[in-house]
GROMACS .gro file of C-alpha atoms in nm:
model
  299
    1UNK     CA    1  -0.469  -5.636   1.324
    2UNK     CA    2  -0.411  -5.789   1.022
    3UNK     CA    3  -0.253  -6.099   0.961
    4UNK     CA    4   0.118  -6.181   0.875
    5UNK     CA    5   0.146  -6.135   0.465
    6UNK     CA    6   0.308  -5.983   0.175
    7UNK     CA    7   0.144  -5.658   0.146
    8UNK     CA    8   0.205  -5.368  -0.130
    9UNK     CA    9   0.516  -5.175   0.058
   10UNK     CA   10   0.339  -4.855   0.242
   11UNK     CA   11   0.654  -4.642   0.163
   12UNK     CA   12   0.620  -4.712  -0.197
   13UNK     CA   13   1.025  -4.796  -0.257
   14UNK     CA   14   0.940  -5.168  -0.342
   15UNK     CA   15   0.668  -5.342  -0.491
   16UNK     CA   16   0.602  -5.554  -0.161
   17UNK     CA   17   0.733  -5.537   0.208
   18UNK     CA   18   0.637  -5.806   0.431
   19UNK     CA   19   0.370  -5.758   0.785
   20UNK     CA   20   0.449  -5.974   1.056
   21UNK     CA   21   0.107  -5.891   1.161
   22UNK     CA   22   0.214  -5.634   1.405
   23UNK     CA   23   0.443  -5.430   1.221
   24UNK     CA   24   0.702  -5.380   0.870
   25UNK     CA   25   0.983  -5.536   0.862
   26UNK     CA   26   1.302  -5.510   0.645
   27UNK     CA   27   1.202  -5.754   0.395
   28UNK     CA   28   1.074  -5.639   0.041
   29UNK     CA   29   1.033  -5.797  -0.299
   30UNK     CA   30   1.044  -5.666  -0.648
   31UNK     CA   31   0.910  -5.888  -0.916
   32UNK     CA   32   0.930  -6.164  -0.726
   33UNK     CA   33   1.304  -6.085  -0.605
   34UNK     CA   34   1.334  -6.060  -0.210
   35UNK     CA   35   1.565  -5.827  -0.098
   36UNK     CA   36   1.599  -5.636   0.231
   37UNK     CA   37   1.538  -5.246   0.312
   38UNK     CA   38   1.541  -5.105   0.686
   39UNK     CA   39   1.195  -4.931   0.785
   40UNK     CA   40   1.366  -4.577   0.837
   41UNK     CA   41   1.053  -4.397   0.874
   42UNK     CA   42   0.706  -4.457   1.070
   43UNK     CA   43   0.455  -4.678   0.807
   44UNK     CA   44   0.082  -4.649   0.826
   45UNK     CA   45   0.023  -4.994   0.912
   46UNK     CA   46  -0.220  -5.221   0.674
   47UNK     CA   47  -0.591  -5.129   0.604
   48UNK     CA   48  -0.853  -5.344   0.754
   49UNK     CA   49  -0.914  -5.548   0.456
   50UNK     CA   50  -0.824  -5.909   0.433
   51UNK     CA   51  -0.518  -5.907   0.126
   52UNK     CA   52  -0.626  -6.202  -0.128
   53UNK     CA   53  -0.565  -6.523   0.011
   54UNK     CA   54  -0.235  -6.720  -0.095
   55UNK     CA   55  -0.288  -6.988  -0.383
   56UNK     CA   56  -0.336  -7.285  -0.315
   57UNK     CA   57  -0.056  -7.501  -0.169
   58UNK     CA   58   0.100  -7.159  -0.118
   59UNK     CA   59   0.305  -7.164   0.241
   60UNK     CA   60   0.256  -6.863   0.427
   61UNK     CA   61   0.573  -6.918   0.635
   62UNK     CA   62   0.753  -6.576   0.718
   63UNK     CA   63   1.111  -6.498   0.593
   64UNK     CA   64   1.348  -6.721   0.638
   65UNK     CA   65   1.134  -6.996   0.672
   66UNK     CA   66   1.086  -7.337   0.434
   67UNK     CA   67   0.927  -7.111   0.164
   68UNK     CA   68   1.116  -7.119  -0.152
   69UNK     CA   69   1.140  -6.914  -0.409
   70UNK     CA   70   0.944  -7.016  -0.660
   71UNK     CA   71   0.641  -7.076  -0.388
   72UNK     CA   72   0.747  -6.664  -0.307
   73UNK     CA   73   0.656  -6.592  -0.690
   74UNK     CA   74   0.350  -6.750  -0.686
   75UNK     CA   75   0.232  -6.558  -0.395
   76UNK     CA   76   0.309  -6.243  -0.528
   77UNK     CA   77   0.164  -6.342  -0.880
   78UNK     CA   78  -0.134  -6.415  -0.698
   79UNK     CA   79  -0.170  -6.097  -0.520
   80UNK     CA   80  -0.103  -5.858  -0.838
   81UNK     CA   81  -0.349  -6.079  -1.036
   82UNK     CA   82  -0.621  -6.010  -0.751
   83UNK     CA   83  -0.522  -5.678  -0.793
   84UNK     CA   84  -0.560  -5.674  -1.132
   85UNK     CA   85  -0.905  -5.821  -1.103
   86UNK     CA   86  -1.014  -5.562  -0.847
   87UNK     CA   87  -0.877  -5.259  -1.073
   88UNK     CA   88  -1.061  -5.425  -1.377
   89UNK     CA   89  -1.387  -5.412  -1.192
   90UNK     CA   90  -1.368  -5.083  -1.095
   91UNK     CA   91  -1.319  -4.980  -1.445
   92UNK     CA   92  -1.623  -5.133  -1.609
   93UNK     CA   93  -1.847  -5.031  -1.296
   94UNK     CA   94  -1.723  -4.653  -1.412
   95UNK     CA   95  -1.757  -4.711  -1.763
   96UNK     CA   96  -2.135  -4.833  -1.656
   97UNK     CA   97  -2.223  -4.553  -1.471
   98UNK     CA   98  -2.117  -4.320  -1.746
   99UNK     CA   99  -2.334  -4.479  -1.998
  100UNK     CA  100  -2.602  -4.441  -1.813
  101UNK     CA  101  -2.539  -4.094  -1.777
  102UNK     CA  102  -2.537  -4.059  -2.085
  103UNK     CA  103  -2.826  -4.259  -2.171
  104UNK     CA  104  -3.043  -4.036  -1.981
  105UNK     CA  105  -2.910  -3.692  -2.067
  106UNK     CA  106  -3.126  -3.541  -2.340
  107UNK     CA  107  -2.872  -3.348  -2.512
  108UNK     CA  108  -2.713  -3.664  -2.591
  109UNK     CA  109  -2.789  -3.750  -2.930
  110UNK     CA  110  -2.572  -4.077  -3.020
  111UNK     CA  111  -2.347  -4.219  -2.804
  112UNK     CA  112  -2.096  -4.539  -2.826
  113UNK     CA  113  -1.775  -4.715  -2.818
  114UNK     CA  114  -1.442  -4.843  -2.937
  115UNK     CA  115  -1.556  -5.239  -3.021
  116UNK     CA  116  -1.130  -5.299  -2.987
  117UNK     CA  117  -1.160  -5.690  -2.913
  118UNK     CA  118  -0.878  -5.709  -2.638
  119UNK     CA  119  -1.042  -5.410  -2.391
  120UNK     CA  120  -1.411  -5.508  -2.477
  121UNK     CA  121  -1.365  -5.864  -2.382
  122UNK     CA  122  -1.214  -5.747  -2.023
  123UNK     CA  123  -1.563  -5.542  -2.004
  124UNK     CA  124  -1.390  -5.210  -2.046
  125UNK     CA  125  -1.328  -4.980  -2.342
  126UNK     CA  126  -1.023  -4.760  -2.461
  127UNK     CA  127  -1.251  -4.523  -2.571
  128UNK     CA  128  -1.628  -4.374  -2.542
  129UNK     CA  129  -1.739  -4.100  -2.766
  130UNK     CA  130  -2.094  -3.909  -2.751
  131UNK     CA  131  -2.208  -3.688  -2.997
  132UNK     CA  132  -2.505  -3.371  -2.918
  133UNK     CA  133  -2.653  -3.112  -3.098
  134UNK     CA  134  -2.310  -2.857  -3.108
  135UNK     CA  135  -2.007  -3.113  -3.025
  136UNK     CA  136  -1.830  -3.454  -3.078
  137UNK     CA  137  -1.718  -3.570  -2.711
  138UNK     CA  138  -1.439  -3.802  -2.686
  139UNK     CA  139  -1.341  -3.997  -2.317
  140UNK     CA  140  -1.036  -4.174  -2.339
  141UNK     CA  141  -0.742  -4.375  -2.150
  142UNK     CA  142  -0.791  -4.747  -1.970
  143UNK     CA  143  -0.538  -4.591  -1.641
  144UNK     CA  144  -0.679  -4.251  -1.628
  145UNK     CA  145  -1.008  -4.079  -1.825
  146UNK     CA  146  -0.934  -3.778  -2.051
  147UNK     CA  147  -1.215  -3.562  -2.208
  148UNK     CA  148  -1.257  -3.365  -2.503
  149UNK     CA  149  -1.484  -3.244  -2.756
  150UNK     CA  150  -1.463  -3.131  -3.110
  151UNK     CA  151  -1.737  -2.852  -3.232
  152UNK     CA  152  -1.961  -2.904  -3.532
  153UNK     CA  153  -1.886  -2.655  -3.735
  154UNK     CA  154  -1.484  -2.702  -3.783
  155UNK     CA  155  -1.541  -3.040  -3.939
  156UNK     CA  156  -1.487  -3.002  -4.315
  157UNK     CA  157  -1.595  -3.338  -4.415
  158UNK     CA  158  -1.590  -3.662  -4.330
  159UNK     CA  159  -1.531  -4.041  -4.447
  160UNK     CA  160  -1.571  -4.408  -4.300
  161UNK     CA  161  -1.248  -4.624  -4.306
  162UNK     CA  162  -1.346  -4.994  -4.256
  163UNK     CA  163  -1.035  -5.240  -4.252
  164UNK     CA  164  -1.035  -5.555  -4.343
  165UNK     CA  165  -1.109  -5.773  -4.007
  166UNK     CA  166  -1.360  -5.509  -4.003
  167UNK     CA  167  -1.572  -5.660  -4.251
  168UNK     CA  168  -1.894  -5.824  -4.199
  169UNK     CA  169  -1.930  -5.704  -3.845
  170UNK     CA  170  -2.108  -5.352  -3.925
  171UNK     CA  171  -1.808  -5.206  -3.715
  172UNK     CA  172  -1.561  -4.929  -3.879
  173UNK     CA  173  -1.386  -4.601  -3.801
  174UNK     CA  174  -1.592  -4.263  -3.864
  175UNK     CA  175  -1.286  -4.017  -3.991
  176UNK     CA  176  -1.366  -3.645  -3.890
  177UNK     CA  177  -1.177  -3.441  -4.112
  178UNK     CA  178  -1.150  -3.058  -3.913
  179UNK     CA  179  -1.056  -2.724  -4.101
  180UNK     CA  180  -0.819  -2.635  -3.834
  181UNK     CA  181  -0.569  -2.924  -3.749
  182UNK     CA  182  -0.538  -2.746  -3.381
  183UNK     CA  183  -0.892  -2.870  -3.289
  184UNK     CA  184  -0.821  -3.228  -3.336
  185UNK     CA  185  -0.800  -3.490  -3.073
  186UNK     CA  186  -0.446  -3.524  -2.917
  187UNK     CA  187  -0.245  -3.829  -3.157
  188UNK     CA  188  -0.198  -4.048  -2.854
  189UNK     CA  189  -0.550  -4.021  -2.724
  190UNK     CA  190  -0.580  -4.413  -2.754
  191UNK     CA  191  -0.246  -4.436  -2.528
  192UNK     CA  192  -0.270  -4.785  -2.289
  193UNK     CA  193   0.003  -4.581  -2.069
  194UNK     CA  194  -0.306  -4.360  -2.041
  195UNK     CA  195  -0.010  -4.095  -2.085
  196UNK     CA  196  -0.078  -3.700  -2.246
  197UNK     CA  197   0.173  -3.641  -2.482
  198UNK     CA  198   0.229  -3.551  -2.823
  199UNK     CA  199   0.081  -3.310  -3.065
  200UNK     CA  200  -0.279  -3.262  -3.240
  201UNK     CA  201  -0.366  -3.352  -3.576
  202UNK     CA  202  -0.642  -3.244  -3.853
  203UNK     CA  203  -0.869  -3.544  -3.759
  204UNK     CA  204  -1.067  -3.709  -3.503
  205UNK     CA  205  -1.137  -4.085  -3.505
  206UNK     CA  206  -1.418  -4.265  -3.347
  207UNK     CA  207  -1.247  -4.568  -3.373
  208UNK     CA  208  -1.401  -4.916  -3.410
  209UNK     CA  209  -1.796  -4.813  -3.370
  210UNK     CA  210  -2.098  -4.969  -3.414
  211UNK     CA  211  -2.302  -4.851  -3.760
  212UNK     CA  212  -2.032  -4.615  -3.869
  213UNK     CA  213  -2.295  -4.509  -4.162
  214UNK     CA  214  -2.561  -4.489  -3.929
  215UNK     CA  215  -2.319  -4.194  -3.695
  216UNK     CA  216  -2.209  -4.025  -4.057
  217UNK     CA  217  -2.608  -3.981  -4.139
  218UNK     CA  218  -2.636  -3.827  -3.799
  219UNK     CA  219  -2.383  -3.622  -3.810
  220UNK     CA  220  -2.430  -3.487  -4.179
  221UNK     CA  221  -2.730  -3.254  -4.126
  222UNK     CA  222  -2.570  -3.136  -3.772
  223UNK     CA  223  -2.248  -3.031  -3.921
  224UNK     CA  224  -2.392  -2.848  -4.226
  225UNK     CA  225  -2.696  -2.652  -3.976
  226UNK     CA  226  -2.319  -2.577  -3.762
  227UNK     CA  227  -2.170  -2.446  -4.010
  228UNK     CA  228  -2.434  -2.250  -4.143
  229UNK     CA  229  -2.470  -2.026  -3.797
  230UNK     CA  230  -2.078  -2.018  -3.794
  231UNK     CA  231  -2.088  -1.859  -4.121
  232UNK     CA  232  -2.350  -1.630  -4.004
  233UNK     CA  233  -2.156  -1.530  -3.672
  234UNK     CA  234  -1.839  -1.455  -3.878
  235UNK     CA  235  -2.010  -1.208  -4.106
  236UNK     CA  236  -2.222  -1.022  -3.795
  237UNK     CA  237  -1.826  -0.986  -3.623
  238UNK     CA  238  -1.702  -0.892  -3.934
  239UNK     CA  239  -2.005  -0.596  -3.976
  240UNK     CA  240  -1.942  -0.538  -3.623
  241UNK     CA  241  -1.576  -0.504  -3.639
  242UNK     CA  242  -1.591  -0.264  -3.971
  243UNK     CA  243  -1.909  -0.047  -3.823
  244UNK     CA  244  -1.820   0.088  -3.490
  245UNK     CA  245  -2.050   0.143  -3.296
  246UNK     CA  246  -2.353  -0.084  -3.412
  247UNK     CA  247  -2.453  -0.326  -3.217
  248UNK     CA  248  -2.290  -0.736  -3.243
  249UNK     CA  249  -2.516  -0.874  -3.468
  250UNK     CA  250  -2.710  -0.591  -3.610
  251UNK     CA  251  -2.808  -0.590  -3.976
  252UNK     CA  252  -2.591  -0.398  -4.187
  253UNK     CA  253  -2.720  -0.031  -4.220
  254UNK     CA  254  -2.947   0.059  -4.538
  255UNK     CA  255  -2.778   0.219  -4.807
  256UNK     CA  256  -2.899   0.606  -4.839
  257UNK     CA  257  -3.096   0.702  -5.106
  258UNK     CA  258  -2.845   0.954  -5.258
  259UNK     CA  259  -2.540   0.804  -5.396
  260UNK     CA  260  -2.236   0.860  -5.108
  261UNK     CA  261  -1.948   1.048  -5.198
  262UNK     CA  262  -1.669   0.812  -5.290
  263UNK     CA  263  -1.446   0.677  -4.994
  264UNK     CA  264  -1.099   0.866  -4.982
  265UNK     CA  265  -0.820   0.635  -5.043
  266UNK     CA  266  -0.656   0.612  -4.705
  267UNK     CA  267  -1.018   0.491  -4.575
  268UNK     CA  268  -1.000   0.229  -4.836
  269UNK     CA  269  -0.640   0.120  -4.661
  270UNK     CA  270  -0.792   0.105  -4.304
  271UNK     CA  271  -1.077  -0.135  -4.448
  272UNK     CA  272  -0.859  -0.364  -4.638
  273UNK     CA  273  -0.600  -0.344  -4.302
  274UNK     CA  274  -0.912  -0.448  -4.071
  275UNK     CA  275  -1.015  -0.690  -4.274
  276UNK     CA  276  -0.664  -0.852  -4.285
  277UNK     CA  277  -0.627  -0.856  -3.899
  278UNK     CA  278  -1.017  -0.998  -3.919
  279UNK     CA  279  -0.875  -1.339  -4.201
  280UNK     CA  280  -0.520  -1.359  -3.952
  281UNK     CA  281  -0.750  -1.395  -3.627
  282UNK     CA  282  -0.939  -1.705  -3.750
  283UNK     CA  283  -1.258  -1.495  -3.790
  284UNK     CA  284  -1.278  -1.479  -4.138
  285UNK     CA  285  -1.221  -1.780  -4.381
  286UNK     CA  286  -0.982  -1.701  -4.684
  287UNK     CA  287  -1.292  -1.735  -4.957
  288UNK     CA  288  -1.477  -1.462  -4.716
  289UNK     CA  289  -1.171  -1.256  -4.703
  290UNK     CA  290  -1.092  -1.225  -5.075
  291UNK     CA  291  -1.490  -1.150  -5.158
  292UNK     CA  292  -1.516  -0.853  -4.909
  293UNK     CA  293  -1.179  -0.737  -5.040
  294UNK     CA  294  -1.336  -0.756  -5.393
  295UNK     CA  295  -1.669  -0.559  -5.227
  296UNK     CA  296  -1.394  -0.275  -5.103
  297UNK     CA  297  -1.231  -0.222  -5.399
  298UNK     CA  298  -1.474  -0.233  -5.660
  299UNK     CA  299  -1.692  -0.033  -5.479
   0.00000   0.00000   0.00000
């Protein structure tokens, strides 16, 4: 059984409730305030592990005993800074075993990151980002890990940002400018509540990376070869969508050596009306809408 101590309160009212070392009593602190709170309800008691030992000088007398309050305060400041210690190693032995996940995945491509001096010097990072031959991925959150990725082919263009205290340290922000603002990263993606709130934006950030023109030469030839077969996959749908019946993908059918009669009119409607619902769904850009509207009615 575990020894008499201040031990995180099992009912999870108060910050602490104190053992006697063979069960809960009434006494709790918060913040360093005692108090007192009946056990109402049956409490698990303590798990086998030894709580961090008092500091130094510390009296481990039980309540209302010699110990005063400021001796109370450093106990508990002890505790929650062992606590802290223990949560901050668990962190950087995750944020080590995803690196090396990453570091031997062969789709992975590039991966780094955020150099932000307060988190890096505790051996953890706010945020990790990875980048393979289709996506930007994007982990994020010190309380809690949130994931998400960004594909190739809706960034538009992009730019490094280097501040000033940036300088001289081959460290900067890679801006990812997307073509559709609701494919961005969530604004408060770099939260330390490791909260999920707020909206999306047009841009992704891999904030405070190594080589930031080093990433952007990377990325460069991925995003334009993304693009590319984007562009391709739109046209195919559209073909698709205004041939029925051909297979996705299909070349479009060979014109027939005599000249076709001339569509009638209200055919002309239905193609420019399909073509509209084809630019509202997201599957056709605006430049590829108004060129095949140009092909229908000139032709």
């Amino acid at each position: 059984m575990s020894e008499a101590s201040w031990l995180p309160d099992p009912a999870g009212t108060h910050e602490l409730r104190y053992w006697n070392g063979s069960s809960w009593t009434e006494h709790v602190s918060d913040q360093g305030t005692p108090g007192q709170d009946p056990v109402t309800s049956e409490l698990p008691p303590p798990a086998a592990a030894v709580p961090p030992p008092p500091m130094p000088g510390a009296s481990a007398a039980a309540p209302g005993g010699k110990l005063g309050w400021k001796d109370r305060l450093k106990q508990v400041a002890d505790q929650g800074k062992a606590m802290a210690e223990q949560g901050k190693q668990k962190l950087a032995e995750q944020n080590a075993k995803r690196t090396e996940q990453w570091a031997n995945d062969p789709s992975t491509l590039w991966f780094g990151e955020s150099k932000n001096a307060a988190t890096s010097a505790a051996g953890v990072s706010k945020a990790r980002y990875r980048i393979t031959k289709d996506r930007v991925w994007i982990e994020s959150g010190l309380l809690g890990t949130r994931t998400e990725s960004v594909p190739l082919w809706s960034i538009k263009d992009m730019d490094v940002r280097i501040a000033v205290w940036q300088q001289g340290k081959d460290v900067g922000d890679v801006v990812l400018n997307l073509e559709d603002p609701t494919l961005g990263a969530g604004q408060d993606m770099f939260s330390m509540s490791g909260n999920i709130e707020g909206t999306t934006s047009g841009q992704v950030v891999l904030d405070n990376i190594e080589g930031p023109y080093a990433v952007l030469d990377l990325l460069s030839p991925l995003i334009s070869e993304a693009r590319q077969k984007k562009t391709m996959e739109r046209q195919s749908t559209y073909v698709h969508n205004m041939t029925p019946g051909m297979p996705y993908g299909a070349p479009p059918p060979q014109a027939a050596p005599a000249p076709a009669p001339a569509a009638p009119q209200n055919d002309m409607v239905e193609q420019l009306k399909k073509l509209g619902e084809l630019r509202d769904a997201g599957i056709l850009t605006e430049e590829e809408f108004a060129a095949q509207k140009a092909k229908i009615l000139g032709g």
